[in-house]
Coordinates of N, CA and C in Angstrom, one line a residue:
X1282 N -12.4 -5.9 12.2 CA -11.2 -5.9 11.4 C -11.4 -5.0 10.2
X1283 N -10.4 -4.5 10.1 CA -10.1 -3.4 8.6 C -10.2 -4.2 7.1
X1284 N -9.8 -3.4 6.2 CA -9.9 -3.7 5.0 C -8.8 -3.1 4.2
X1285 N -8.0 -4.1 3.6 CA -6.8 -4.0 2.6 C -7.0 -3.9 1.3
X1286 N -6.4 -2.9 0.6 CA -6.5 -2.4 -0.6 C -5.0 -2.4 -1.3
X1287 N -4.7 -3.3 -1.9 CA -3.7 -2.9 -2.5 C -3.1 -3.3 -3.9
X1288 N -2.4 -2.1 -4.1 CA -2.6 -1.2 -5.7 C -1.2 -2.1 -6.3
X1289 N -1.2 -2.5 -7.2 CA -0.1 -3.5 -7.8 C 0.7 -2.2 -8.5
X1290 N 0.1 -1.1 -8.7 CA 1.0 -0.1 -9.7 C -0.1 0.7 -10.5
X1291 N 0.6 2.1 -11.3 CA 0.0 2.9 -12.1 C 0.4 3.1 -13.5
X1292 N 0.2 3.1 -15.0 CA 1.3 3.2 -16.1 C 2.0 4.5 -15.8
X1293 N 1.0 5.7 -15.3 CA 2.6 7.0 -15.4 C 1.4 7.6 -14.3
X1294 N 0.3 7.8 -13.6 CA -0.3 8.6 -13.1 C -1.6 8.1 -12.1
X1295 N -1.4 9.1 -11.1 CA -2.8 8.7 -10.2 C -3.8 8.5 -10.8
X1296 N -3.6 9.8 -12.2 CA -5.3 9.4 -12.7 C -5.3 8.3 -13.5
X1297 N -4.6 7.5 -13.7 CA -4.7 6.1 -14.4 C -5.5 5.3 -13.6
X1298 N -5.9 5.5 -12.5 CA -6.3 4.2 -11.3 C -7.3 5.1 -10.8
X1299 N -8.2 6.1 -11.6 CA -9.5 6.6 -11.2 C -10.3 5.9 -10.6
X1300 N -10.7 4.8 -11.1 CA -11.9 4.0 -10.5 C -11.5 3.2 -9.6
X1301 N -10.1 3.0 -9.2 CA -9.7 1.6 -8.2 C -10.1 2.8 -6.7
X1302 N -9.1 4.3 -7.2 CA -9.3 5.6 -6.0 C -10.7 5.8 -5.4
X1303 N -11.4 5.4 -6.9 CA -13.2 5.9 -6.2 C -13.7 4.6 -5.4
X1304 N -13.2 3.5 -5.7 CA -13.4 2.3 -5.1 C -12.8 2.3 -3.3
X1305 N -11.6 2.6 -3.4 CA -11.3 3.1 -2.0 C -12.2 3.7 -1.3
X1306 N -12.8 5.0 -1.6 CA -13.4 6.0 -1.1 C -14.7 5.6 -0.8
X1307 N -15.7 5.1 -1.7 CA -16.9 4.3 -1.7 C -16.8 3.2 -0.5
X1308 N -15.4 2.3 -0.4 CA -15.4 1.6 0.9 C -15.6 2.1 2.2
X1309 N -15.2 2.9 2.3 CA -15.7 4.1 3.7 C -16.7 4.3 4.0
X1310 N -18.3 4.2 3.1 CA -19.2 4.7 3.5 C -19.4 5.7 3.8
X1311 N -18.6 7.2 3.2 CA -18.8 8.2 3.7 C -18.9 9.0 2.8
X1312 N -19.1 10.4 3.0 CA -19.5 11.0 2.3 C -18.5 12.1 2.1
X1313 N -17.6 12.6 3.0 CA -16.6 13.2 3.0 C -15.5 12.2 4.1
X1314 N -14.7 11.2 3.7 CA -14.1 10.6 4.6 C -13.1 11.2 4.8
X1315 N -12.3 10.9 6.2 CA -11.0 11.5 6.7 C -9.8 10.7 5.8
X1316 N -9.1 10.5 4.9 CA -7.8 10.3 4.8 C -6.3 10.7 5.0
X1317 N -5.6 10.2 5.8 CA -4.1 10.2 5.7 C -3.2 9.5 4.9
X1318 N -3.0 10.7 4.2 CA -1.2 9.9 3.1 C -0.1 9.9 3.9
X1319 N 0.6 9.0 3.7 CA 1.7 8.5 4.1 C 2.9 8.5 3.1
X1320 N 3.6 9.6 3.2 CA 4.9 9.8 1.7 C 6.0 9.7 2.4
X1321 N 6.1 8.6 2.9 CA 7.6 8.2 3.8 C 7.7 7.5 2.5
X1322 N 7.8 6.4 1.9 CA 8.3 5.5 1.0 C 9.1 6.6 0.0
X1323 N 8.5 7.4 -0.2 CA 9.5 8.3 -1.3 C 10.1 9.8 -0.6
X1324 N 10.6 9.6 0.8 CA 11.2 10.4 1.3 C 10.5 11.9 1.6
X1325 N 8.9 12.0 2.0 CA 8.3 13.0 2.4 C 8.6 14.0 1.0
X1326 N 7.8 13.5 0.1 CA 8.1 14.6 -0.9 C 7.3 14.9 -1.0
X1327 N 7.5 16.7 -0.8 CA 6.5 17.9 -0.9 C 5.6 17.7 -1.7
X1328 N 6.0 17.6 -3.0 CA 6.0 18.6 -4.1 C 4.4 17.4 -4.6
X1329 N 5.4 16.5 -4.7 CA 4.2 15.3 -4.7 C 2.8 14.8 -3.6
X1330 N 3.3 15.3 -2.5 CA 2.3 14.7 -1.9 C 1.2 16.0 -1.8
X1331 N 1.4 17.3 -2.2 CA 0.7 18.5 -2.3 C -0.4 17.5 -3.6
X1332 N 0.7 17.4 -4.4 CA -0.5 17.0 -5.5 C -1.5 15.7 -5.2
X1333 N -0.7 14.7 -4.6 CA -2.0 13.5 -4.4 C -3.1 14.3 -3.2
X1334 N -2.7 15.1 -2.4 CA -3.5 16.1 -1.9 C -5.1 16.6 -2.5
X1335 N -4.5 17.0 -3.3 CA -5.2 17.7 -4.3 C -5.6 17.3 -5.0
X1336 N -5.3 15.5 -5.4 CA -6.2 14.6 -6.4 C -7.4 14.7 -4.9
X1337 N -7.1 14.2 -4.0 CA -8.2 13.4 -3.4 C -8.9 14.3 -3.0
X1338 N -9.0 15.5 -3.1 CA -10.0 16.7 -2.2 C -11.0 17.0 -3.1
X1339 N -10.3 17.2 -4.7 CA -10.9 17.7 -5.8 C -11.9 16.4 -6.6
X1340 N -11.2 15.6 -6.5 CA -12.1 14.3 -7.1 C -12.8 13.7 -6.3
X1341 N -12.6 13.8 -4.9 CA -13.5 12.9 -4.4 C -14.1 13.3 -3.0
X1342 N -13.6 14.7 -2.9 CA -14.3 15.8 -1.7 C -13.7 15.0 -0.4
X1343 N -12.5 14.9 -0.3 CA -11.7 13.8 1.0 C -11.3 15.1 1.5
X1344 N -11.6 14.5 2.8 CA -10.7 15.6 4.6 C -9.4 14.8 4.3
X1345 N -8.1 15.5 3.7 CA -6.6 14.7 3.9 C -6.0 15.5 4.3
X1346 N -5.0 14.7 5.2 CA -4.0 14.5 5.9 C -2.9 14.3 5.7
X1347 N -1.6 15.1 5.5 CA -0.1 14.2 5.1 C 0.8 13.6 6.8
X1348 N 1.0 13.0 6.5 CA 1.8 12.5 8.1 C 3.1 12.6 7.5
X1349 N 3.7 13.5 7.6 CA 5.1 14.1 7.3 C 5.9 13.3 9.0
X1350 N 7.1 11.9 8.7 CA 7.7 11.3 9.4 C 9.1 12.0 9.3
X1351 N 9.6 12.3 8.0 CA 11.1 12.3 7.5 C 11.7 13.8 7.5
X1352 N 11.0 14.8 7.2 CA 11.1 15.8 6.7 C 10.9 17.0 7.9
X1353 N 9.7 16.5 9.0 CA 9.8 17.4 10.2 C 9.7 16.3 11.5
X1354 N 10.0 16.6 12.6 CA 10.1 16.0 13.8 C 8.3 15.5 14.1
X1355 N 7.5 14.2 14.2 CA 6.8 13.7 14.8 C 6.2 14.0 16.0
X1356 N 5.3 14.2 16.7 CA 5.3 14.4 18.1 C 4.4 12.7 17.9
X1357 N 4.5 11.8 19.0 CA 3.9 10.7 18.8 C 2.5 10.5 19.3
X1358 N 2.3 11.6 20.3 CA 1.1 11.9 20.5 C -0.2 11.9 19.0
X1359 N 0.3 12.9 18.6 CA -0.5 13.7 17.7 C -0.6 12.4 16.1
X1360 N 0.6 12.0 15.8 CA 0.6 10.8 15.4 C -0.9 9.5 15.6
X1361 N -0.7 9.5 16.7 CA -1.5 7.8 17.0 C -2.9 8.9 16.9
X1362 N -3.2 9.9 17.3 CA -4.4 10.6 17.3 C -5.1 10.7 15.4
X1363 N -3.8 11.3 14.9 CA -4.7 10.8 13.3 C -4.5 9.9 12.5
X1364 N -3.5 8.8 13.0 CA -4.3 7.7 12.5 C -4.9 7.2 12.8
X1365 N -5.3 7.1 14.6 CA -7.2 6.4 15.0 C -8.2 7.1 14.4
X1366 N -8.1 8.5 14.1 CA -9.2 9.3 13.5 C -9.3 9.0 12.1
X1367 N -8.6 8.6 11.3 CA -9.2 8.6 9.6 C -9.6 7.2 9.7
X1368 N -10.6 7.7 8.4 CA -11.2 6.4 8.0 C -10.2 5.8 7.1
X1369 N -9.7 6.3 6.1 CA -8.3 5.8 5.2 C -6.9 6.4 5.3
X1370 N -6.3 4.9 5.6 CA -4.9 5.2 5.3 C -4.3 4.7 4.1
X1371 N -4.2 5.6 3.3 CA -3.2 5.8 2.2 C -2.4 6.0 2.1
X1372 N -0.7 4.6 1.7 CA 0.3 4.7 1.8 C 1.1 5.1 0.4
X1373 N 1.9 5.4 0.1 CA 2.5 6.4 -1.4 C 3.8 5.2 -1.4
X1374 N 3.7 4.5 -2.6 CA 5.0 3.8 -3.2 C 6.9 4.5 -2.7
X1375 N 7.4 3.9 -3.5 CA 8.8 4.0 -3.1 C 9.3 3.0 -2.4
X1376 N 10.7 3.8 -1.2 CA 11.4 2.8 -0.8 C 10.7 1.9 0.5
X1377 N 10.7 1.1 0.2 CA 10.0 0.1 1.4 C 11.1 0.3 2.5
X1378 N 11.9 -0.3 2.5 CA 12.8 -0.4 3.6 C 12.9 1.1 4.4
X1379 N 12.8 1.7 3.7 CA 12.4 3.2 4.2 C 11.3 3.5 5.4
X1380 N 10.3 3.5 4.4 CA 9.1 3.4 5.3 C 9.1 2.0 6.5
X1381 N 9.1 1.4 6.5 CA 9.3 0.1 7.5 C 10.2 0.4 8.7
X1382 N 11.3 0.9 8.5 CA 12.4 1.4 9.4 C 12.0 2.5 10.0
X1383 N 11.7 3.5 9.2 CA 10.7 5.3 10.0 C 9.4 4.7 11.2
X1384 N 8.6 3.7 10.3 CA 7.4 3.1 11.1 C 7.8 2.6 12.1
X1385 N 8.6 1.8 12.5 CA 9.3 0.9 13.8 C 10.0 2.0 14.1
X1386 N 10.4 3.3 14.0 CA 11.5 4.1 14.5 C 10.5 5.1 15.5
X1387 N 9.0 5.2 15.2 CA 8.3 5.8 16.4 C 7.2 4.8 16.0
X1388 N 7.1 3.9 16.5 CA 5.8 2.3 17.2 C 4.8 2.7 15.9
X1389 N 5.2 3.3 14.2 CA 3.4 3.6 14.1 C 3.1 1.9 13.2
X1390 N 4.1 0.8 13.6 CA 3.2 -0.3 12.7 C 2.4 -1.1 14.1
X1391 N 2.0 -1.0 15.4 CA 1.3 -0.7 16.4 C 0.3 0.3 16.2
X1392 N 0.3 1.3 16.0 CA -0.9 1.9 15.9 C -1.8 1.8 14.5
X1393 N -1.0 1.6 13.6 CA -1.6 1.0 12.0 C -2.5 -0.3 12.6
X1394 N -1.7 -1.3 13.0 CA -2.5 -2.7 13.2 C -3.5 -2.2 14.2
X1395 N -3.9 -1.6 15.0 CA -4.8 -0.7 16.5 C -5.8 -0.4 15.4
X1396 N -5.7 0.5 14.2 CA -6.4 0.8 13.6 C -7.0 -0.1 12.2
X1397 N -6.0 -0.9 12.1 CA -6.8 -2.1 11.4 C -7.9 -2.8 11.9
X1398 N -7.4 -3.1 13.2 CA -8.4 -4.0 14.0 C -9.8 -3.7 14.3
X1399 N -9.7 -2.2 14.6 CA -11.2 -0.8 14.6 C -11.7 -0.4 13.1
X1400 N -11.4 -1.2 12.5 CA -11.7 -1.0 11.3 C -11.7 -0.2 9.9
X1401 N -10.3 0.4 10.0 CA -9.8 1.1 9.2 C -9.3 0.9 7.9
X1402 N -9.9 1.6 7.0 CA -9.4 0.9 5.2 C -7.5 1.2 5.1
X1403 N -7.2 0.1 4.8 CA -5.6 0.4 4.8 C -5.4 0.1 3.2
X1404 N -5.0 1.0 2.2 CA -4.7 1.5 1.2 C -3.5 1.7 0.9
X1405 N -2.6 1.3 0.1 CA -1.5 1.8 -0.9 C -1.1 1.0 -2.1
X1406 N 0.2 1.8 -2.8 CA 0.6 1.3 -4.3 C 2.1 1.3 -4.1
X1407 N 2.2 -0.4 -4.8 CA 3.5 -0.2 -4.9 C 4.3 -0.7 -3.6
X1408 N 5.2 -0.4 -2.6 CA 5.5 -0.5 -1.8 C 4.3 -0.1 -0.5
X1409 N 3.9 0.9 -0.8 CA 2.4 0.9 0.0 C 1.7 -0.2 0.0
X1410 N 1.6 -1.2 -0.8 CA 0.8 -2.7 -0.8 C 1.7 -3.6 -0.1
X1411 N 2.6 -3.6 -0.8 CA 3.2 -4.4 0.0 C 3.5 -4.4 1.4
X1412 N 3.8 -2.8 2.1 CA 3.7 -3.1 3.5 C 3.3 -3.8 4.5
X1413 N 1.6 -4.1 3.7 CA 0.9 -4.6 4.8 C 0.8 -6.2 5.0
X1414 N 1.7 -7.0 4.2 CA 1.8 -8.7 3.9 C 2.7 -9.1 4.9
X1415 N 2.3 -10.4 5.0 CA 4.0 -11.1 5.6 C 5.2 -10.6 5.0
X1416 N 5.1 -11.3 3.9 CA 6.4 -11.2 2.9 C 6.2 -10.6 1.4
X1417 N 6.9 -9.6 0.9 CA 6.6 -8.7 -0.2 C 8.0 -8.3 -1.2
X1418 N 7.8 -9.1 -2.2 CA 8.6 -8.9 -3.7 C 8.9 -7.3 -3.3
X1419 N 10.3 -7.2 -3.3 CA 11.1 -5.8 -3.5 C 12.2 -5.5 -4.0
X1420 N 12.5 -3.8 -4.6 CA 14.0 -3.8 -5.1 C 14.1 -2.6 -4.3
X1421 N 13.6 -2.6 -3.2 CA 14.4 -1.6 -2.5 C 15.4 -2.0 -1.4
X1422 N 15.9 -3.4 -1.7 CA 17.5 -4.0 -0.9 C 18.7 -3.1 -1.4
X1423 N 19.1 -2.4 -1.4 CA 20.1 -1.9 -1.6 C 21.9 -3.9 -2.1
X1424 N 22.1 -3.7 -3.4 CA 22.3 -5.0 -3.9 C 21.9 -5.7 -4.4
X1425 N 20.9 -5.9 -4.5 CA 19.7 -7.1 -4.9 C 18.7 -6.7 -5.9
X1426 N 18.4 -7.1 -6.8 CA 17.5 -6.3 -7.9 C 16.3 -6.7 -6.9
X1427 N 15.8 -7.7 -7.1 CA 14.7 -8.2 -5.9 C 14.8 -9.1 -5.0
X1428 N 14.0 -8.9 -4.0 CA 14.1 -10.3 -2.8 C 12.9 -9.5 -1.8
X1429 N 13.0 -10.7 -1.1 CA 11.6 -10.8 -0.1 C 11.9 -9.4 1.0
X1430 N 10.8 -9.0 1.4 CA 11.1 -8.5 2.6 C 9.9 -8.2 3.5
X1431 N 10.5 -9.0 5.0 CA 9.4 -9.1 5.8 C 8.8 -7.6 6.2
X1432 N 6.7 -7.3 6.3 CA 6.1 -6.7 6.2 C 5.1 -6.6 7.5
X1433 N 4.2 -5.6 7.3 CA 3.7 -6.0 8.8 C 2.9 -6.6 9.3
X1434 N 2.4 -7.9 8.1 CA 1.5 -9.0 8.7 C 0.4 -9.0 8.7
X1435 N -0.1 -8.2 8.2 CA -1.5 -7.9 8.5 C -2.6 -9.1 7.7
X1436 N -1.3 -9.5 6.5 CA -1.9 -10.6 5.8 C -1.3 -11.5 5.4
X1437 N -1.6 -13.0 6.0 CA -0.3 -14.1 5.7 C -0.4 -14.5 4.2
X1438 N 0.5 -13.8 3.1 CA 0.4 -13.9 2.0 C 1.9 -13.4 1.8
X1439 N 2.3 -13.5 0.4 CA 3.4 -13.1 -0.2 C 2.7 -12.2 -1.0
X1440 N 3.4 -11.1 -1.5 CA 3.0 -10.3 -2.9 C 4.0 -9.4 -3.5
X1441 N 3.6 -9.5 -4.6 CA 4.5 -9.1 -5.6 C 3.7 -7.9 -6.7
X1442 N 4.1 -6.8 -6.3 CA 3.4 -5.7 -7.3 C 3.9 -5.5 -8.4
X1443 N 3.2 -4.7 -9.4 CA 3.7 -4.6 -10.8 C 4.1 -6.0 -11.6
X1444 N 3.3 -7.5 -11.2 CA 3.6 -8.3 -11.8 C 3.5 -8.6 -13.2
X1445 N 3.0 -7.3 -14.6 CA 3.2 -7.3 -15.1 C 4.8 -6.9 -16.2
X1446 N 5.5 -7.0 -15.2 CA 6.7 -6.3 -15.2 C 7.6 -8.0 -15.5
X1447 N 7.9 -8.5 -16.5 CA 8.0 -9.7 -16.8 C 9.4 -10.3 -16.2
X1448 N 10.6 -9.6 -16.0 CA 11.8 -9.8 -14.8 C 11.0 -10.2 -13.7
X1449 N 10.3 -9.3 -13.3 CA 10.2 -9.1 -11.8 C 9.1 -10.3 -11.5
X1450 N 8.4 -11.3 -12.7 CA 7.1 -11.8 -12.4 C 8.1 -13.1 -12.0
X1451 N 9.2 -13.2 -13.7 CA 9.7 -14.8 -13.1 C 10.7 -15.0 -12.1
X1452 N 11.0 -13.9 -11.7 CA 11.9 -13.8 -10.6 C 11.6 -14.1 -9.0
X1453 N 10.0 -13.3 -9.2 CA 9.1 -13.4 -7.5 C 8.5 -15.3 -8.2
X1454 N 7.9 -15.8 -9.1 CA 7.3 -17.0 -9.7 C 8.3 -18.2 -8.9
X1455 N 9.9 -18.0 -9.5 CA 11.0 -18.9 -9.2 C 11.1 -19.1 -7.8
X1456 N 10.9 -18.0 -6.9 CA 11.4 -17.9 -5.7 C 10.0 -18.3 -4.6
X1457 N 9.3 -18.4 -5.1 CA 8.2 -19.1 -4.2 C 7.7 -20.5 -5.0
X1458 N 8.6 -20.5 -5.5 CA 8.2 -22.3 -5.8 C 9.4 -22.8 -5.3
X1459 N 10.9 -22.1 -4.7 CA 11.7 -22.9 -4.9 C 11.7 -23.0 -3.1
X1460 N 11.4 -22.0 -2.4 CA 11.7 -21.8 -0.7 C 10.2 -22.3 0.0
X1461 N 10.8 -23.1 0.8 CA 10.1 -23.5 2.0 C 9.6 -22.3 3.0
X1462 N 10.3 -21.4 3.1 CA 9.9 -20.3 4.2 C 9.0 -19.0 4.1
X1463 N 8.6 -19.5 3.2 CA 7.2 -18.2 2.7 C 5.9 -19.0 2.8
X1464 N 4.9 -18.0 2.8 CA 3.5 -18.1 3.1 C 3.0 -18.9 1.7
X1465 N 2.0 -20.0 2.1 CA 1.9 -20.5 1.1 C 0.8 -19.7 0.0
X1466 N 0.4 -18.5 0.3 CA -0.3 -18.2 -0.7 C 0.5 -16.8 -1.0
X1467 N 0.5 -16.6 -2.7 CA 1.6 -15.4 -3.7 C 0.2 -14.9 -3.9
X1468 N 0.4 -13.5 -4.4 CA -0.3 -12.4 -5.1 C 0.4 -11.8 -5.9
X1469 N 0.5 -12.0 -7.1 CA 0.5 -11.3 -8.0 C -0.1 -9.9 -8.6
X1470 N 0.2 -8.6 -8.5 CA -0.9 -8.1 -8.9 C -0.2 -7.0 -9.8
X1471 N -1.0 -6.6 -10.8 CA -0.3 -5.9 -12.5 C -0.7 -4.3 -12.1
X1472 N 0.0 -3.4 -12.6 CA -0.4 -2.3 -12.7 C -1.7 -2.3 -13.0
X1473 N -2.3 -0.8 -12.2 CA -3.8 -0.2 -12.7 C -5.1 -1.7 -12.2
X1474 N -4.3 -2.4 -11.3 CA -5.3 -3.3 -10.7 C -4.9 -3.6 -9.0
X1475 N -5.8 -4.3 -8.5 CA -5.7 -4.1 -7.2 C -6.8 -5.1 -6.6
X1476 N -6.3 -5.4 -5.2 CA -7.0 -6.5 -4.3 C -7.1 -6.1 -3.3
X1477 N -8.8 -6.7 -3.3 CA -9.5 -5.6 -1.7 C -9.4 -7.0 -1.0
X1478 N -9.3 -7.1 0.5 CA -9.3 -8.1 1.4 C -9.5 -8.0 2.6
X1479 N -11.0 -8.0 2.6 CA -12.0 -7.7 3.9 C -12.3 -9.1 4.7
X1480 N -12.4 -8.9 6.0 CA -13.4 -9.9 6.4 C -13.1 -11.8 5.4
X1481 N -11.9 -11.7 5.1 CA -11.2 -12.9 4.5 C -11.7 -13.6 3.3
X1482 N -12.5 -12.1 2.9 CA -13.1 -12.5 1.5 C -12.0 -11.9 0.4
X1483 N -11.8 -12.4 -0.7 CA -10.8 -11.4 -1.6 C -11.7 -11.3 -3.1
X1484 N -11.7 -9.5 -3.3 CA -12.0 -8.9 -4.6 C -11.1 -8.4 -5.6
X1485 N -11.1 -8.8 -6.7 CA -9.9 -8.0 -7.6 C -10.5 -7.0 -8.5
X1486 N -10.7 -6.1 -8.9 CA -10.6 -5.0 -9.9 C -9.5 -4.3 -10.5
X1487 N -9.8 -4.3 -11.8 CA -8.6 -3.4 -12.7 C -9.9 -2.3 -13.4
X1488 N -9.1 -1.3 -13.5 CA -9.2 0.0 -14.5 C -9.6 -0.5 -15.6
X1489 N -10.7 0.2 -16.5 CA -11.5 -0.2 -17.8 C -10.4 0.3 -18.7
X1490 N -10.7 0.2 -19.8 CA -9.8 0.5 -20.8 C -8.4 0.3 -20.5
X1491 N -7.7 -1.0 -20.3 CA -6.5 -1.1 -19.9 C -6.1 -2.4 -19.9
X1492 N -4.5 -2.8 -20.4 CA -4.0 -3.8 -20.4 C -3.6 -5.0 -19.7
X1493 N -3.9 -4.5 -17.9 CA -3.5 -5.3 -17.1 C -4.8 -6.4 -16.7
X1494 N -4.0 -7.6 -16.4 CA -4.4 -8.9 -16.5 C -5.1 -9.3 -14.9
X1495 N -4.6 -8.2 -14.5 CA -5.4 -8.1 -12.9 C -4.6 -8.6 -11.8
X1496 N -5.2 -9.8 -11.0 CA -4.0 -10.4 -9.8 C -4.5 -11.6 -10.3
X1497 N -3.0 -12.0 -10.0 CA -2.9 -13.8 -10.4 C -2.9 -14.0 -8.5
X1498 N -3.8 -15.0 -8.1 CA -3.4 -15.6 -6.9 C -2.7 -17.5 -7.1
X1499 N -1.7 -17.6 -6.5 CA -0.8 -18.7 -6.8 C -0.9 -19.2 -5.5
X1500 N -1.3 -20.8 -5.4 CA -0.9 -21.8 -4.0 C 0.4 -22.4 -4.5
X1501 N 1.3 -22.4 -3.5 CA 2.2 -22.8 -3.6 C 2.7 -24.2 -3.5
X1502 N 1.2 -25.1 -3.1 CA 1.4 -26.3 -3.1 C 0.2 -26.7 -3.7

């Protein structure tokens, strides 16, 4: 089985979350690892994913990959081919419902979980973290400033990113103390920190020089 990484948020920049990024990379064991970014969440944007490109080659000498879903036509072949081949998948924030709908729209949350199972580091921020839960704090409902939305399981937990975000803390806080139908264990996790979840052990790390309080883990009973 794989290993989950997921990034609660950044204050304005990738390089804010240097050491959580080198922490990714170091989990690989490699020395030049394969990664694929994933910029469905924010609508295949060029401009941006040229640049997280170009963080991870320059900082940390990474073989990356963009998997462009939205922007050009898929072949599904070639698809399942690089995501069995990387060692990390790194997923890029934004709209969740987005990405979730694109993923099920050619089978890749089937080939993500194929690749979890073989042991693949599964990475992202933001809506990238959340993907990979049962159930995940979001305001990408179109109506709803936030509410739950089911994810692809990989971990029976609830979570809630950017829980330093004080609306959003007692809003996800209220709603899993008040419903019976969620996973008994919440994750809270603050910008510029992050929870690794290997092998059913759980690590938290935040960024040095920085304000966040890290992940609150909450039982719900």
């Amino acid at each position: 089985m794989g290993t989950i990484i997921a990034i609660g948020g950044m204050e304005k920049q990738i390089e804010d979350i240097m050491g959580i990024c080198r922490k990714i990379i170091n989990q690989s064991k490699k020395e030049k690892p394969k990664l694929l970014y994933f910029p469905t969440a924010n609508n295949d944007n060029k401009e941006y994913s040229e640049y997280m490109k170009n963080f991870f080659v320059e900082n940390f000498l990474c073989d990356v990959d963009i998997l462009w879903l939205i922007n050009q036509k898929p072949i599904l072949n070639d698809i399942k081919e690089k995501i069995l081949n990387s060692d990390i998948i790194f997923v890029e924030g934004g709209n969740l419902l987005l990405l979730l709908k694109t993923w099920k729209k050619y089978q890749i949350d089937k080939m993500l979980e194929e690749a979890y199972q073989k042991g693949t580091i599964m990475a992202g921020i933001s809506a990238g973290a959340n993907c990979w839960f049962e159930q995940s704090f979001s305001d990408s409902v179109k109506g709803k400033e936030f509410t739950f939305v089911k994810g692809l399981g990989f971990i029976k937990a609830c979570i809630c990113p950017h829980y330093n975000n004080e609306k959003r803390r007692k809003c996800f806080n209220y709603e899993i103390s008040s419903r019976d139908d969620l996973p008994n264990i919440a994750l809270g996790i603050e910008e510029n920190s992050a929870i690794i979840i290997e092998d059913n052990k759980i690590t938290m790390i935040s960024e040095d020089n920085t304000n966040s309080n890290g992940v609150h883990i909450i039982e719900k009973n």
